[in-house]
Tab-separated table of C-alpha atoms in Angstrom:
chain	number	residue	atom	x	y	z
A	16	UNK	CA	69.515	141.595	356.099
A	17	UNK	CA	69.104	142.646	352.483
A	18	UNK	CA	66.209	143.691	350.279
A	19	UNK	CA	64.697	141.124	347.918
A	20	UNK	CA	61.552	140.455	345.922
A	21	UNK	CA	59.804	137.255	347.021
A	22	UNK	CA	56.498	135.415	347.042
A	23	UNK	CA	54.959	133.175	349.685
A	24	UNK	CA	52.167	131.694	347.565
A	25	UNK	CA	51.898	130.861	343.884
A	26	UNK	CA	49.948	133.304	341.791
A	27	UNK	CA	50.006	136.403	339.558
A	28	UNK	CA	52.620	139.141	339.754
A	29	UNK	CA	50.710	140.790	342.608
A	30	UNK	CA	51.885	138.079	345.027
A	31	UNK	CA	55.392	139.537	344.807
A	32	UNK	CA	56.568	141.527	347.816
A	33	UNK	CA	59.651	143.644	348.441
A	34	UNK	CA	61.062	143.064	351.895
A	35	UNK	CA	63.908	141.917	354.096
A	36	UNK	CA	65.661	138.638	353.339
A	37	UNK	CA	68.700	137.088	355.014
A	38	UNK	CA	72.037	137.619	353.324
A	39	UNK	CA	73.410	134.142	352.554
A	40	UNK	CA	76.865	132.955	353.522
A	41	UNK	CA	79.033	131.274	350.866
A	42	UNK	CA	80.279	127.774	351.673
A	43	UNK	CA	82.631	125.362	349.906
A	44	UNK	CA	82.534	126.198	346.156
A	45	UNK	CA	80.086	129.076	346.424
A	46	UNK	CA	80.548	132.761	345.680
A	47	UNK	CA	78.700	135.560	347.434
A	48	UNK	CA	77.819	138.052	344.720
A	49	UNK	CA	76.522	141.577	345.041
A	50	UNK	CA	73.971	141.742	342.240
A	51	UNK	CA	74.367	144.748	339.966
A	52	UNK	CA	71.822	143.710	337.331
A	53	UNK	CA	69.395	140.842	336.744
A	54	UNK	CA	67.217	139.728	333.849
A	55	UNK	CA	63.753	138.187	333.782
A	56	UNK	CA	62.810	135.044	331.878
A	57	UNK	CA	59.466	133.369	331.154
A	58	UNK	CA	60.477	130.539	333.507
A	59	UNK	CA	60.438	133.058	336.361
A	60	UNK	CA	56.742	133.852	336.056
A	61	UNK	CA	55.832	130.265	335.139
A	62	UNK	CA	57.390	129.046	338.396
A	63	UNK	CA	55.659	131.842	340.304
A	64	UNK	CA	52.268	130.933	338.862
A	65	UNK	CA	52.548	127.154	339.197
A	66	UNK	CA	54.344	124.708	341.527
A	67	UNK	CA	56.497	123.226	338.761
A	68	UNK	CA	59.401	122.477	341.102
A	69	UNK	CA	59.534	121.931	344.825
A	70	UNK	CA	61.020	124.665	346.950
A	71	UNK	CA	60.270	126.155	350.336
A	72	UNK	CA	58.568	129.527	350.664
A	73	UNK	CA	59.385	132.353	350.530
A	74	UNK	CA	60.862	132.173	347.016
A	75	UNK	CA	62.994	134.899	345.465
A	76	UNK	CA	62.602	134.563	341.676
A	77	UNK	CA	65.330	135.031	339.106
A	78	UNK	CA	68.015	133.057	337.275
A	79	UNK	CA	70.167	135.615	335.433
A	80	UNK	CA	72.525	138.053	337.103
A	81	UNK	CA	75.747	140.002	336.793
A	82	UNK	CA	77.595	141.381	339.761
A	83	UNK	CA	80.721	141.582	341.905
A	84	UNK	CA	82.176	138.821	344.066
A	85	UNK	CA	82.198	140.011	347.683
A	86	UNK	CA	82.876	136.715	349.428
A	87	UNK	CA	83.724	133.094	348.683
A	88	UNK	CA	83.789	129.618	350.157
A	89	UNK	CA	86.964	127.786	351.111
A	90	UNK	CA	86.967	125.583	347.997
A	91	UNK	CA	86.638	128.360	345.408
A	92	UNK	CA	89.663	128.401	343.086
A	93	UNK	CA	88.708	130.422	339.990
A	94	UNK	CA	87.528	133.741	341.395
A	95	UNK	CA	88.630	136.362	343.878
A	96	UNK	CA	86.782	139.027	345.819
A	97	UNK	CA	86.284	141.995	343.509
A	98	UNK	CA	85.905	139.926	340.317
A	99	UNK	CA	83.006	140.813	338.029
A	100	UNK	CA	80.975	137.734	337.096
A	101	UNK	CA	77.744	136.759	335.384
A	102	UNK	CA	75.679	133.626	334.996
A	103	UNK	CA	72.508	131.628	335.438
A	104	UNK	CA	72.467	130.611	339.102
A	105	UNK	CA	69.651	128.036	338.782
A	106	UNK	CA	71.013	124.687	337.692
A	107	UNK	CA	67.892	123.089	336.203
A	108	UNK	CA	69.915	119.981	335.322
A	109	UNK	CA	70.640	119.151	338.965
A	110	UNK	CA	67.688	117.588	340.778
A	111	UNK	CA	66.937	118.996	344.184
A	112	UNK	CA	69.148	122.048	343.721
A	113	UNK	CA	66.628	124.726	342.755
A	114	UNK	CA	67.606	127.724	344.824
A	115	UNK	CA	65.107	129.407	347.113
A	116	UNK	CA	67.106	132.632	346.767
A	117	UNK	CA	67.041	133.775	343.144
A	118	UNK	CA	68.604	136.823	341.557
A	119	UNK	CA	66.014	139.492	342.443
A	120	UNK	CA	67.974	140.176	345.601
A	121	UNK	CA	70.877	142.416	346.476
A	122	UNK	CA	73.140	139.469	347.343
A	123	UNK	CA	73.068	135.856	346.161
A	124	UNK	CA	75.224	132.760	346.424
A	125	UNK	CA	76.144	130.664	343.404
A	126	UNK	CA	78.493	127.764	342.690
A	127	UNK	CA	81.604	128.961	340.886
A	128	UNK	CA	81.163	126.498	338.012
A	129	UNK	CA	77.865	128.181	337.042
A	130	UNK	CA	79.352	131.628	336.395
A	131	UNK	CA	81.977	133.203	334.166
A	132	UNK	CA	84.053	136.354	334.205
A	133	UNK	CA	82.111	139.272	332.776
A	134	UNK	CA	83.533	140.364	329.410
A	135	UNK	CA	85.211	143.744	329.858
A	136	UNK	CA	83.273	145.380	327.040
A	137	UNK	CA	79.861	144.492	328.479
A	138	UNK	CA	77.955	146.476	331.066
A	139	UNK	CA	76.444	144.630	334.003
A	140	UNK	CA	73.047	145.066	332.358
A	141	UNK	CA	74.210	143.553	329.071
A	142	UNK	CA	75.916	140.640	330.804
A	143	UNK	CA	72.880	139.892	332.974
A	144	UNK	CA	70.681	139.648	329.889
A	145	UNK	CA	72.629	136.750	328.401
A	146	UNK	CA	72.984	133.541	330.470
A	147	UNK	CA	69.637	131.703	330.275
A	148	UNK	CA	68.902	132.884	326.737
A	149	UNK	CA	72.325	132.136	325.275
A	150	UNK	CA	72.592	128.764	327.046
A	151	UNK	CA	69.172	127.863	325.634
A	152	UNK	CA	70.097	129.094	322.148
A	153	UNK	CA	73.346	127.116	322.038
A	154	UNK	CA	71.642	123.941	323.252
A	155	UNK	CA	69.154	124.092	320.389
A	156	UNK	CA	71.890	124.071	317.767
A	157	UNK	CA	73.624	121.171	319.521
A	158	UNK	CA	70.409	119.176	319.825
A	159	UNK	CA	69.709	119.644	316.108
A	160	UNK	CA	73.256	118.746	315.072
A	161	UNK	CA	73.352	121.916	312.975
A	162	UNK	CA	76.213	122.070	310.442
A	163	UNK	CA	78.010	124.931	308.737
A	164	UNK	CA	76.377	125.900	305.446
A	165	UNK	CA	72.901	124.708	306.386
A	166	UNK	CA	69.801	126.924	306.381
A	167	UNK	CA	67.711	127.832	309.416
A	168	UNK	CA	64.242	129.247	310.065
A	169	UNK	CA	63.926	130.846	313.523
A	170	UNK	CA	60.431	131.359	314.927
A	171	UNK	CA	60.304	134.329	317.289
A	172	UNK	CA	63.497	136.015	316.152
A	173	UNK	CA	63.081	139.147	318.254
A	174	UNK	CA	62.710	137.474	321.656
A	175	UNK	CA	65.354	136.801	324.254
A	176	UNK	CA	66.440	133.470	322.769
A	177	UNK	CA	65.574	134.424	319.202
A	178	UNK	CA	67.834	137.475	319.009
A	179	UNK	CA	70.771	135.350	320.109
A	180	UNK	CA	69.841	132.403	317.868
A	181	UNK	CA	69.870	134.727	314.842
A	182	UNK	CA	73.336	136.019	315.713
A	183	UNK	CA	74.743	132.600	316.605
A	184	UNK	CA	73.413	131.082	313.390
A	185	UNK	CA	75.198	133.740	311.353
A	186	UNK	CA	78.385	134.346	313.308
A	187	UNK	CA	79.213	131.092	315.108
A	188	UNK	CA	77.472	128.277	313.253
A	189	UNK	CA	77.910	129.915	309.826
A	190	UNK	CA	74.484	129.202	308.369
A	191	UNK	CA	74.211	129.886	304.649
A	192	UNK	CA	70.769	131.417	305.119
A	193	UNK	CA	69.133	132.756	308.258
A	194	UNK	CA	65.398	133.445	308.170
A	195	UNK	CA	63.359	134.567	311.165
A	196	UNK	CA	59.841	135.643	312.056
A	197	UNK	CA	58.775	138.783	313.878
A	198	UNK	CA	56.156	141.536	313.837
A	199	UNK	CA	56.163	144.447	311.407
A	200	UNK	CA	57.845	146.904	313.762
A	201	UNK	CA	60.837	144.616	314.333
A	202	UNK	CA	61.603	143.515	310.764
A	203	UNK	CA	64.469	145.946	310.179
A	204	UNK	CA	65.840	145.294	313.652
A	205	UNK	CA	66.255	141.584	312.880
A	206	UNK	CA	68.112	142.414	309.696
A	207	UNK	CA	70.641	144.399	311.743
A	208	UNK	CA	71.266	141.244	313.814
A	209	UNK	CA	72.106	139.243	310.705
A	210	UNK	CA	68.845	137.767	309.459
A	211	UNK	CA	68.983	137.353	305.664
A	212	UNK	CA	65.235	137.045	305.354
A	213	UNK	CA	62.565	138.216	307.794
A	214	UNK	CA	59.003	136.932	307.698
A	215	UNK	CA	56.398	139.315	309.100
A	216	UNK	CA	54.007	136.934	310.840
A	217	UNK	CA	51.230	139.531	310.765
A	218	UNK	CA	51.258	139.369	306.967
A	219	UNK	CA	52.554	135.910	306.039
A	220	UNK	CA	51.411	132.480	307.224
A	221	UNK	CA	53.849	129.577	307.525
A	222	UNK	CA	52.125	127.819	304.622
A	223	UNK	CA	52.927	130.821	302.432
A	224	UNK	CA	56.692	130.629	303.033
A	225	UNK	CA	58.098	129.280	299.768
A	226	UNK	CA	61.491	127.979	300.919
A	227	UNK	CA	62.170	124.910	303.028
A	228	UNK	CA	64.907	124.858	305.643
A	229	UNK	CA	67.450	122.448	307.146
A	230	UNK	CA	66.384	123.443	310.659
A	231	UNK	CA	63.264	124.996	312.128
A	232	UNK	CA	64.158	126.536	315.475
A	233	UNK	CA	60.945	127.458	317.297
A	234	UNK	CA	61.437	129.684	320.353
A	235	UNK	CA	57.762	130.447	321.065
A	236	UNK	CA	56.015	127.071	321.020
A	237	UNK	CA	54.385	127.191	317.590
A	238	UNK	CA	55.947	124.021	316.209
A	239	UNK	CA	52.482	122.587	315.513
A	240	UNK	CA	52.299	125.166	312.714
A	241	UNK	CA	55.894	126.183	311.966
A	242	UNK	CA	57.033	122.641	311.089
A	243	UNK	CA	55.700	123.090	307.538
A	244	UNK	CA	58.750	125.170	306.548
A	245	UNK	CA	61.147	122.315	307.377
A	246	UNK	CA	62.613	120.132	304.656
A	247	UNK	CA	61.497	116.512	304.670
A	248	UNK	CA	63.192	114.816	307.591
A	249	UNK	CA	64.770	118.058	308.841
A	250	UNK	CA	64.804	118.623	312.607
A	251	UNK	CA	62.226	120.860	314.277
A	252	UNK	CA	63.459	122.216	317.613
A	253	UNK	CA	60.968	123.560	320.166
A	254	UNK	CA	62.289	125.120	323.366
A	255	UNK	CA	58.875	125.136	325.079
A	256	UNK	CA	57.578	122.183	327.083
A	257	UNK	CA	55.780	120.187	326.029
A	258	UNK	CA	56.286	120.848	322.294
A	259	UNK	CA	53.014	121.538	320.510
A	260	UNK	CA	54.023	119.170	317.684
A	261	UNK	CA	54.902	115.518	318.432
A	262	UNK	CA	57.415	115.657	315.572
A	263	UNK	CA	59.344	118.456	317.305
A	264	UNK	CA	62.315	117.737	319.558
A	265	UNK	CA	62.368	119.593	322.845
A	266	UNK	CA	65.594	121.395	323.645
A	267	UNK	CA	66.252	122.827	327.084
A	268	UNK	CA	69.613	124.165	328.270
A	269	UNK	CA	72.842	123.144	329.930
A	270	UNK	CA	73.643	125.463	332.824
A	271	UNK	CA	77.379	126.050	332.882
A	272	UNK	CA	79.822	128.905	333.170
A	273	UNK	CA	81.984	127.085	330.641
A	274	UNK	CA	79.467	127.841	327.874
A	275	UNK	CA	79.680	131.535	328.706
A	276	UNK	CA	83.481	131.418	328.689
A	277	UNK	CA	83.444	129.713	325.279
A	278	UNK	CA	81.406	132.590	323.870
A	279	UNK	CA	83.689	135.243	325.347
A	280	UNK	CA	85.628	135.883	322.075
A	281	UNK	CA	82.348	136.427	320.186
A	282	UNK	CA	81.129	138.842	322.842
A	283	UNK	CA	84.368	140.793	323.125
A	284	UNK	CA	84.705	141.076	319.341
A	285	UNK	CA	81.149	142.330	318.987
A	286	UNK	CA	80.081	139.428	316.783
A	287	UNK	CA	77.536	138.529	319.454
A	288	UNK	CA	75.698	141.389	321.148
A	289	UNK	CA	73.299	141.549	324.065
A	290	UNK	CA	69.826	142.859	323.266
A	291	UNK	CA	68.009	144.697	326.056
A	292	UNK	CA	64.414	145.757	325.492
A	293	UNK	CA	64.301	149.547	325.058
A	294	UNK	CA	61.567	149.804	327.701
A	295	UNK	CA	64.247	148.974	330.280
A	296	UNK	CA	66.279	148.587	332.266
A	297	UNK	CA	63.625	148.608	334.986
A	298	UNK	CA	64.669	149.821	338.423
A	299	UNK	CA	64.825	147.284	341.240
A	300	UNK	CA	61.809	149.042	342.713
A	301	UNK	CA	59.799	148.379	339.533
A	302	UNK	CA	60.046	144.588	339.354
A	303	UNK	CA	56.258	144.149	339.210
A	304	UNK	CA	56.077	146.532	336.239
A	305	UNK	CA	58.897	144.594	334.590
A	306	UNK	CA	57.016	141.310	334.993
A	307	UNK	CA	53.853	142.914	333.663
A	308	UNK	CA	55.760	143.964	330.556
A	309	UNK	CA	57.475	140.596	330.109
A	310	UNK	CA	54.187	138.737	330.406
A	311	UNK	CA	52.723	140.638	327.433
A	312	UNK	CA	55.014	138.527	325.218
A	313	UNK	CA	56.043	141.626	323.250
A	314	UNK	CA	59.512	142.218	324.665
A	315	UNK	CA	62.393	142.723	322.230
A	316	UNK	CA	65.395	140.896	323.574
A	317	UNK	CA	65.588	140.740	327.358
A	318	UNK	CA	63.852	142.562	330.198
A	319	UNK	CA	66.578	143.711	332.576
A	320	UNK	CA	66.451	144.934	336.188
A	321	UNK	CA	68.945	147.616	337.210
A	322	UNK	CA	70.140	149.430	339.249
A	323	UNK	CA	70.213	147.533	342.541
A	324	UNK	CA	70.922	149.534	345.678
A	325	UNK	CA	72.953	147.624	348.227
A	326	UNK	CA	73.556	147.947	351.968
A	327	UNK	CA	77.035	148.075	353.427
A	328	UNK	CA	78.594	144.727	354.355
A	329	UNK	CA	81.345	144.500	356.933
A	330	UNK	CA	84.644	142.932	356.010
A	331	UNK	CA	84.129	140.385	358.784
A	332	UNK	CA	81.030	139.097	356.994
A	333	UNK	CA	82.628	138.800	353.572
A	334	UNK	CA	86.127	137.816	354.791
A	335	UNK	CA	87.636	140.554	352.644
A	336	UNK	CA	87.816	144.332	352.474
A	337	UNK	CA	84.827	145.827	350.661
A	338	UNK	CA	84.070	149.197	349.175
A	339	UNK	CA	81.110	150.658	351.105
A	340	UNK	CA	77.886	150.805	349.098
A	341	UNK	CA	75.099	153.325	349.575
A	342	UNK	CA	72.211	152.256	351.774
A	343	UNK	CA	69.048	150.910	350.233
A	344	UNK	CA	66.594	153.583	349.188
A	345	UNK	CA	63.014	152.457	349.701
A	346	UNK	CA	60.707	152.057	346.734
């Protein structure tokens, strides 16, 4: 058995429990990964609060993780035991494949095509913060058909997706002008990420923004208001569902380790950096506090969970020699 956070009914964060959960066994193309860090996303508490997808109880929440491969199925070809990997383990694009065992557990199984090798210069915490947010950010640019030299207005520039969208716009998609919204305290922070212009939403309304942009990229669901800064006929991307403006195009994400591998040069060169909220990382024992913080909507970058304590697994279980880990220390 392992320790995991799970819920047996839908509801607020208080329905979460820390308890024993079976350690899964990897089959076919699956990896067994010892989780070293995980990250929370809004989808995690939305699924906890409402039955948006079908899955059996108990449910262990979590999509993002980084960890070490400790076992693998017979059909795995890309990874070996001991490899450090990261990824989004929940393939939202595949119907009927939402995993009951998410990443707020000491061990998880994941298909090898959903993960990538962890860049050497990233910590487990930094790597865990990236998958869902960066996959979402990239999809928005693809959906909009964004071209080099165009201008972009990012709504919610300091959030998990927003911080990456700002960097991607500047470093990968080579926007000629990157503007983003945030609160007063985070204005200078966004400039360090590459924003050319930062709009303080506590002081400036969308109607007061003088420029018009080739793309409005809304990460917080305000497209019913933010669309006014778009040029005539320019795309308005909204990553929330349903978009609050019928003109906006919803953009979700493609879950794939290949996307993470494609971004590896940007990550290893430092052109793209992970942003972890300074309130964290939160210890594995403090998951409820982490959700409470995330649900305020004020997080800067990603809310990360680390460290995870892990029990010892025998080599017979994982079909390979393992380095013993310290026993779980109760919360």
